[in-house]
Each structure stands twice: as C-alpha cells, then as structure tokens.
C-alpha cells in the first residue's frame, strides 16, 4: 500500500499551468468531443494508457467502467494497463504509445515522437487525441495528489509531494474525486450490468 503514495503528483505551479491550458482549450475540447473523430472506445483506451503510467486509482476505477460501457474488451484493458500495446491496430497503437510516452516524460514528449505522431494522424484528429491525453493526465496527477494528502493523514506521506500542493488541490478538486467520481463509476458499473 505504501507504493500508492509514491506516485507522481502535482506541484502547484504545474497544476495551475495545466488547468489554465485546459481552460484555454475548452472550446477545442468540446469540438473534439462532438466531432467523434476519436470514438468513445478509443478515447477510453487513451485514458487507460495514461492511467497505466500514472496510476491514479480514481481514474483506473472510473475509466475501466466507462471503457467497458463503451464496448472495450476486458482483455484489451488488461493489455493497456500492462503496457502491452503492440498488438493493437496501427491507428490505435501509435496514439496509445504516444499517450504513454507523454505521461512518462511529464507532459514533455520527445520532439521526434511528437513529429511521428502528428505525421501518422490528420492534424485535427492528432489535436483531439492530444487534448484527451492532457485531460486524463491532469486527472491522474490531481487524483494522485489528493491520495498523497490522504496518505499523509494516515502517516504515509509521499516524499515527493508538498503539503501545500496537496491541500490546495484537494480543496479545489476533492469534491469531484470523492463524491462525483464514485457516483459516475457506480452509474457506469450498473449500466454495464444491465
């Protein structure tokens, strides 16, 4: 259980930088969502690829339920969570690999990887994919930061995390992670059972 509190977390400067970036891109994100250039199942695979690297338990829980409700095969989910993306078709594996790389590099992907990614997809689809990656990246680090505060309260602090960051992010996003997200996960869970 101690490993749960060694996950990558946000510092306040990067949290606010990423939040502002997402805020600036809310119109583009809305367009991406309604354009359906990236279907729901593929979007959930991207979410799980980022989550496989960053390990937010809240994101794993919610997006597993969402992926299943959008028709993603449980074996595919297991492969993504294990980092085994080579068996996916090219149109998915390139984006899944980029999502993992983006997460592994702290949202600063290698220029060559970014170039290859943008060469593979048309510009609009590539931008949509990057927006989805940024959203789940933000969600994972935020969730991990909230968990770091919970760990600190339980006497297991994350050595890489700062108390002030944990408190501010938990106050701003805690209601979502601790109330709304579980309700969403249960809703998708029961939808899958129906």
PDB file of C-alpha atoms in Angstrom:
ATOM      1  CA  UNK A   1       0.000   0.000   0.000  1.00  0.00           C
ATOM      2  CA  UNK A   2       2.944   2.326   0.574  1.00  0.00           C
ATOM      3  CA  UNK A   3       3.560   2.389  -3.192  1.00  0.00           C
ATOM      4  CA  UNK A   4       0.237   4.170  -3.644  1.00  0.00           C
ATOM      5  CA  UNK A   5       1.771   7.260  -2.128  1.00  0.00           C
ATOM      6  CA  UNK A   6       4.935   7.346  -4.247  1.00  0.00           C
ATOM      7  CA  UNK A   7       3.093   8.097  -7.446  1.00  0.00           C
ATOM      8  CA  UNK A   8       3.797  11.223  -9.439  1.00  0.00           C
ATOM      9  CA  UNK A   9       1.868  14.214  -8.086  1.00  0.00           C
ATOM     10  CA  UNK A  10       1.289  17.836  -8.959  1.00  0.00           C
ATOM     11  CA  UNK A  11       3.146  20.843  -7.636  1.00  0.00           C
ATOM     12  CA  UNK A  12       1.032  23.998  -7.581  1.00  0.00           C
ATOM     13  CA  UNK A  13       2.805  25.711 -10.490  1.00  0.00           C
ATOM     14  CA  UNK A  14       2.339  22.785 -12.886  1.00  0.00           C
ATOM     15  CA  UNK A  15      -1.216  22.191 -11.634  1.00  0.00           C
ATOM     16  CA  UNK A  16      -2.274  25.757 -12.378  1.00  0.00           C
ATOM     17  CA  UNK A  17      -0.346  25.814 -15.670  1.00  0.00           C
ATOM     18  CA  UNK A  18      -2.150  22.673 -16.850  1.00  0.00           C
ATOM     19  CA  UNK A  19      -5.522  23.893 -15.520  1.00  0.00           C
ATOM     20  CA  UNK A  20      -5.146  27.176 -17.418  1.00  0.00           C
ATOM     21  CA  UNK A  21      -4.114  25.283 -20.562  1.00  0.00           C
ATOM     22  CA  UNK A  22      -7.214  23.086 -20.330  1.00  0.00           C
ATOM     23  CA  UNK A  23      -9.373  26.144 -19.678  1.00  0.00           C
ATOM     24  CA  UNK A  24      -7.990  27.836 -22.783  1.00  0.00           C
ATOM     25  CA  UNK A  25      -8.760  24.721 -24.796  1.00  0.00           C
ATOM     26  CA  UNK A  26     -12.284  24.077 -23.513  1.00  0.00           C
ATOM     27  CA  UNK A  27     -13.877  25.075 -26.837  1.00  0.00           C
ATOM     28  CA  UNK A  28     -11.473  22.856 -28.789  1.00  0.00           C
ATOM     29  CA  UNK A  29     -12.108  20.019 -26.344  1.00  0.00           C
ATOM     30  CA  UNK A  30     -15.867  20.416 -26.730  1.00  0.00           C
ATOM     31  CA  UNK A  31     -15.488  20.378 -30.518  1.00  0.00           C
ATOM     32  CA  UNK A  32     -13.301  17.288 -30.302  1.00  0.00           C
ATOM     33  CA  UNK A  33     -15.868  15.540 -28.146  1.00  0.00           C
ATOM     34  CA  UNK A  34     -18.750  16.267 -30.512  1.00  0.00           C
ATOM     35  CA  UNK A  35     -16.774  15.684 -33.718  1.00  0.00           C
ATOM     36  CA  UNK A  36     -16.440  11.956 -32.951  1.00  0.00           C
ATOM     37  CA  UNK A  37     -13.095  11.843 -34.794  1.00  0.00           C
ATOM     38  CA  UNK A  38     -11.998   9.792 -31.797  1.00  0.00           C
ATOM     39  CA  UNK A  39     -14.759   7.371 -30.859  1.00  0.00           C
ATOM     40  CA  UNK A  40     -15.699   6.706 -27.235  1.00  0.00           C
ATOM     41  CA  UNK A  41     -13.982   3.319 -27.012  1.00  0.00           C
ATOM     42  CA  UNK A  42     -10.724   4.701 -28.451  1.00  0.00           C
ATOM     43  CA  UNK A  43     -10.911   7.691 -26.107  1.00  0.00           C
ATOM     44  CA  UNK A  44     -11.225   5.336 -23.129  1.00  0.00           C
ATOM     45  CA  UNK A  45      -8.240   3.320 -24.362  1.00  0.00           C
ATOM     46  CA  UNK A  46      -6.248   6.566 -24.409  1.00  0.00           C
ATOM     47  CA  UNK A  47      -7.428   7.309 -20.878  1.00  0.00           C
ATOM     48  CA  UNK A  48      -6.277   3.894 -19.733  1.00  0.00           C
ATOM     49  CA  UNK A  49      -2.890   4.255 -21.487  1.00  0.00           C
ATOM     50  CA  UNK A  50      -2.156   7.417 -19.497  1.00  0.00           C
ATOM     51  CA  UNK A  51      -3.523   5.844 -16.333  1.00  0.00           C
ATOM     52  CA  UNK A  52      -1.292   2.788 -16.845  1.00  0.00           C
ATOM     53  CA  UNK A  53       1.713   5.091 -16.429  1.00  0.00           C
ATOM     54  CA  UNK A  54       0.483   7.465 -13.720  1.00  0.00           C
ATOM     55  CA  UNK A  55      -1.620   5.004 -11.736  1.00  0.00           C
ATOM     56  CA  UNK A  56      -4.436   7.144 -10.345  1.00  0.00           C
ATOM     57  CA  UNK A  57      -6.792   4.740  -8.604  1.00  0.00           C
ATOM     58  CA  UNK A  58      -9.796   7.003  -9.175  1.00  0.00           C
ATOM     59  CA  UNK A  59      -9.067   7.220 -12.915  1.00  0.00           C
ATOM     60  CA  UNK A  60      -8.495   3.470 -13.140  1.00  0.00           C
ATOM     61  CA  UNK A  61     -11.804   2.799 -11.439  1.00  0.00           C
ATOM     62  CA  UNK A  62     -13.930   5.257 -13.411  1.00  0.00           C
ATOM     63  CA  UNK A  63     -12.368   4.742 -16.830  1.00  0.00           C
ATOM     64  CA  UNK A  64     -12.432   0.953 -16.553  1.00  0.00           C
ATOM     65  CA  UNK A  65     -16.194   1.193 -16.055  1.00  0.00           C
ATOM     66  CA  UNK A  66     -16.533   3.741 -18.865  1.00  0.00           C
ATOM     67  CA  UNK A  67     -14.388   1.676 -21.243  1.00  0.00           C
ATOM     68  CA  UNK A  68     -16.463  -1.429 -20.612  1.00  0.00           C
ATOM     69  CA  UNK A  69     -19.679   0.536 -21.146  1.00  0.00           C
ATOM     70  CA  UNK A  70     -18.314   1.773 -24.498  1.00  0.00           C
ATOM     71  CA  UNK A  71     -17.517  -1.748 -25.670  1.00  0.00           C
ATOM     72  CA  UNK A  72     -13.811  -2.078 -24.920  1.00  0.00           C
ATOM     73  CA  UNK A  73     -12.910  -5.722 -24.398  1.00  0.00           C
ATOM     74  CA  UNK A  74     -11.688  -6.502 -20.844  1.00  0.00           C
ATOM     75  CA  UNK A  75      -8.623  -8.264 -22.292  1.00  0.00           C
ATOM     76  CA  UNK A  76      -7.725  -5.103 -24.213  1.00  0.00           C
ATOM     77  CA  UNK A  77      -7.981  -3.100 -20.994  1.00  0.00           C
ATOM     78  CA  UNK A  78      -5.671  -5.544 -19.259  1.00  0.00           C
ATOM     79  CA  UNK A  79      -3.142  -5.252 -22.090  1.00  0.00           C
ATOM     80  CA  UNK A  80      -3.209  -1.456 -21.923  1.00  0.00           C
ATOM     81  CA  UNK A  81      -2.806  -1.440 -18.141  1.00  0.00           C
ATOM     82  CA  UNK A  82       0.145  -3.824 -18.549  1.00  0.00           C
ATOM     83  CA  UNK A  83       1.700  -1.573 -21.187  1.00  0.00           C
ATOM     84  CA  UNK A  84       1.261  -4.185 -23.934  1.00  0.00           C
ATOM     85  CA  UNK A  85       0.067  -2.050 -26.837  1.00  0.00           C
ATOM     86  CA  UNK A  86       1.981  -3.676 -29.691  1.00  0.00           C
ATOM     87  CA  UNK A  87      -0.907  -5.966 -30.621  1.00  0.00           C
ATOM     88  CA  UNK A  88      -3.335  -3.102 -31.232  1.00  0.00           C
ATOM     89  CA  UNK A  89      -4.002  -1.953 -34.799  1.00  0.00           C
ATOM     90  CA  UNK A  90      -1.716   0.839 -36.022  1.00  0.00           C
ATOM     91  CA  UNK A  91      -4.388   3.515 -35.854  1.00  0.00           C
ATOM     92  CA  UNK A  92      -4.656   2.849 -32.119  1.00  0.00           C
ATOM     93  CA  UNK A  93      -1.163   1.678 -31.156  1.00  0.00           C
ATOM     94  CA  UNK A  94       0.524   4.891 -32.325  1.00  0.00           C
ATOM     95  CA  UNK A  95      -1.742   7.040 -30.142  1.00  0.00           C
ATOM     96  CA  UNK A  96      -1.560   4.645 -27.192  1.00  0.00           C
ATOM     97  CA  UNK A  97       2.242   4.638 -27.352  1.00  0.00           C
ATOM     98  CA  UNK A  98       2.269   8.430 -27.585  1.00  0.00           C
ATOM     99  CA  UNK A  99      -0.100   8.692 -24.597  1.00  0.00           C
ATOM    100  CA  UNK A 100       2.224   6.533 -22.529  1.00  0.00           C
ATOM    101  CA  UNK A 101       5.290   8.468 -23.706  1.00  0.00           C
ATOM    102  CA  UNK A 102       3.597  11.794 -22.917  1.00  0.00           C
ATOM    103  CA  UNK A 103       2.888  10.568 -19.391  1.00  0.00           C
ATOM    104  CA  UNK A 104       6.324   9.052 -18.840  1.00  0.00           C
ATOM    105  CA  UNK A 105       8.034  12.298 -19.866  1.00  0.00           C
ATOM    106  CA  UNK A 106       5.962  14.522 -17.579  1.00  0.00           C
ATOM    107  CA  UNK A 107       3.966  16.043 -20.470  1.00  0.00           C
ATOM    108  CA  UNK A 108       7.126  16.946 -22.387  1.00  0.00           C
ATOM    109  CA  UNK A 109       7.255  14.412 -25.218  1.00  0.00           C
ATOM    110  CA  UNK A 110      10.355  13.941 -27.325  1.00  0.00           C
ATOM    111  CA  UNK A 111      10.247  16.126 -30.449  1.00  0.00           C
ATOM    112  CA  UNK A 112      10.751  13.139 -32.763  1.00  0.00           C
ATOM    113  CA  UNK A 113       7.974  11.167 -31.070  1.00  0.00           C
ATOM    114  CA  UNK A 114       5.668  14.160 -31.362  1.00  0.00           C
ATOM    115  CA  UNK A 115       6.576  14.641 -35.031  1.00  0.00           C
ATOM    116  CA  UNK A 116       5.956  10.953 -35.845  1.00  0.00           C
ATOM    117  CA  UNK A 117       2.635  11.098 -34.004  1.00  0.00           C
ATOM    118  CA  UNK A 118       1.481  14.159 -35.971  1.00  0.00           C
ATOM    119  CA  UNK A 119       2.642  12.585 -39.237  1.00  0.00           C
ATOM    120  CA  UNK A 120       0.533   9.489 -38.590  1.00  0.00           C
ATOM    121  CA  UNK A 121      -2.809  11.217 -37.945  1.00  0.00           C
ATOM    122  CA  UNK A 122      -4.522  14.064 -39.730  1.00  0.00           C
ATOM    123  CA  UNK A 123      -3.990  17.344 -37.882  1.00  0.00           C
ATOM    124  CA  UNK A 124      -7.481  17.591 -36.339  1.00  0.00           C
ATOM    125  CA  UNK A 125      -7.505  14.004 -35.085  1.00  0.00           C
ATOM    126  CA  UNK A 126      -3.989  14.387 -33.658  1.00  0.00           C
ATOM    127  CA  UNK A 127      -5.031  17.555 -31.833  1.00  0.00           C
ATOM    128  CA  UNK A 128      -8.145  15.819 -30.470  1.00  0.00           C
ATOM    129  CA  UNK A 129      -6.045  12.928 -29.178  1.00  0.00           C
ATOM    130  CA  UNK A 130      -3.574  15.295 -27.502  1.00  0.00           C
ATOM    131  CA  UNK A 131      -6.429  17.161 -25.802  1.00  0.00           C
ATOM    132  CA  UNK A 132      -7.831  13.905 -24.430  1.00  0.00           C
ATOM    133  CA  UNK A 133      -4.357  12.924 -23.223  1.00  0.00           C
ATOM    134  CA  UNK A 134      -3.963  16.290 -21.470  1.00  0.00           C
ATOM    135  CA  UNK A 135      -7.314  15.919 -19.692  1.00  0.00           C
ATOM    136  CA  UNK A 136      -6.597  12.447 -18.335  1.00  0.00           C
ATOM    137  CA  UNK A 137      -3.023  13.435 -17.453  1.00  0.00           C
ATOM    138  CA  UNK A 138      -4.456  16.311 -15.401  1.00  0.00           C
ATOM    139  CA  UNK A 139      -6.972  13.954 -13.813  1.00  0.00           C
ATOM    140  CA  UNK A 140      -4.361  11.350 -12.906  1.00  0.00           C
ATOM    141  CA  UNK A 141      -1.922  13.770 -11.296  1.00  0.00           C
ATOM    142  CA  UNK A 142      -4.741  15.547  -9.468  1.00  0.00           C
ATOM    143  CA  UNK A 143      -6.105  12.264  -8.134  1.00  0.00           C
ATOM    144  CA  UNK A 144      -2.635  11.156  -7.063  1.00  0.00           C
ATOM    145  CA  UNK A 145      -2.131  14.472  -5.257  1.00  0.00           C
ATOM    146  CA  UNK A 146      -5.399  14.013  -3.369  1.00  0.00           C
ATOM    147  CA  UNK A 147      -4.271  10.494  -2.475  1.00  0.00           C
ATOM    148  CA  UNK A 148      -0.953  11.923  -1.262  1.00  0.00           C
ATOM    149  CA  UNK A 149      -2.869  14.051   1.256  1.00  0.00           C
ATOM    150  CA  UNK A 150      -4.883  11.029   2.352  1.00  0.00           C
ATOM    151  CA  UNK A 151      -1.621   9.101   2.733  1.00  0.00           C
ATOM    152  CA  UNK A 152      -0.088  11.938   4.740  1.00  0.00           C
ATOM    153  CA  UNK A 153      -3.108  11.927   7.084  1.00  0.00           C
ATOM    154  CA  UNK A 154      -2.640   8.161   7.527  1.00  0.00           C
ATOM    155  CA  UNK A 155       1.032   8.684   8.368  1.00  0.00           C
ATOM    156  CA  UNK A 156       2.390   7.637   4.955  1.00  0.00           C
ATOM    157  CA  UNK A 157       3.407  10.869   3.209  1.00  0.00           C
ATOM    158  CA  UNK A 158       4.646  10.962  -0.366  1.00  0.00           C
ATOM    159  CA  UNK A 159       8.210  12.244  -0.063  1.00  0.00           C
ATOM    160  CA  UNK A 160       7.976  13.953  -3.465  1.00  0.00           C
ATOM    161  CA  UNK A 161       4.834  15.867  -2.542  1.00  0.00           C
ATOM    162  CA  UNK A 162       4.327  19.138  -0.695  1.00  0.00           C
ATOM    163  CA  UNK A 163       1.609  19.606   1.885  1.00  0.00           C
ATOM    164  CA  UNK A 164       0.502  22.965   0.463  1.00  0.00           C
ATOM    165  CA  UNK A 165       0.006  21.446  -3.010  1.00  0.00           C
ATOM    166  CA  UNK A 166      -1.922  18.548  -1.531  1.00  0.00           C
ATOM    167  CA  UNK A 167      -4.218  20.831   0.458  1.00  0.00           C
ATOM    168  CA  UNK A 168      -4.937  23.336  -2.333  1.00  0.00           C
ATOM    169  CA  UNK A 169      -5.592  20.663  -4.966  1.00  0.00           C
ATOM    170  CA  UNK A 170      -7.698  18.614  -2.550  1.00  0.00           C
ATOM    171  CA  UNK A 171      -9.825  21.633  -1.664  1.00  0.00           C
ATOM    172  CA  UNK A 172     -10.303  22.537  -5.334  1.00  0.00           C
ATOM    173  CA  UNK A 173     -10.918  19.042  -6.712  1.00  0.00           C
ATOM    174  CA  UNK A 174     -11.647  16.834  -3.705  1.00  0.00           C
ATOM    175  CA  UNK A 175     -15.435  17.057  -4.055  1.00  0.00           C
ATOM    176  CA  UNK A 176     -15.169  15.731  -7.621  1.00  0.00           C
ATOM    177  CA  UNK A 177     -12.847  12.848  -6.742  1.00  0.00           C
ATOM    178  CA  UNK A 178     -14.513  11.850  -3.505  1.00  0.00           C
ATOM    179  CA  UNK A 179     -18.213  12.391  -4.328  1.00  0.00           C
ATOM    180  CA  UNK A 180     -19.000  12.889  -8.018  1.00  0.00           C
ATOM    181  CA  UNK A 181     -16.496  10.425  -9.476  1.00  0.00           C
ATOM    182  CA  UNK A 182     -17.715   7.479  -7.350  1.00  0.00           C
ATOM    183  CA  UNK A 183     -21.290   8.248  -8.388  1.00  0.00           C
ATOM    184  CA  UNK A 184     -20.249   8.231 -12.056  1.00  0.00           C
ATOM    185  CA  UNK A 185     -18.350   4.975 -11.622  1.00  0.00           C
ATOM    186  CA  UNK A 186     -21.341   3.303  -9.981  1.00  0.00           C
ATOM    187  CA  UNK A 187     -23.631   4.575 -12.741  1.00  0.00           C
ATOM    188  CA  UNK A 188     -21.391   3.105 -15.449  1.00  0.00           C
ATOM    189  CA  UNK A 189     -20.967  -0.091 -13.421  1.00  0.00           C
ATOM    190  CA  UNK A 190     -24.710  -0.650 -13.179  1.00  0.00           C
ATOM    191  CA  UNK A 191     -25.146   0.299 -16.837  1.00  0.00           C
ATOM    192  CA  UNK A 192     -22.667  -2.468 -17.694  1.00  0.00           C
ATOM    193  CA  UNK A 193     -24.633  -4.957 -15.586  1.00  0.00           C
ATOM    194  CA  UNK A 194     -27.931  -4.127 -17.323  1.00  0.00           C
TER     195      UNK A 194
END
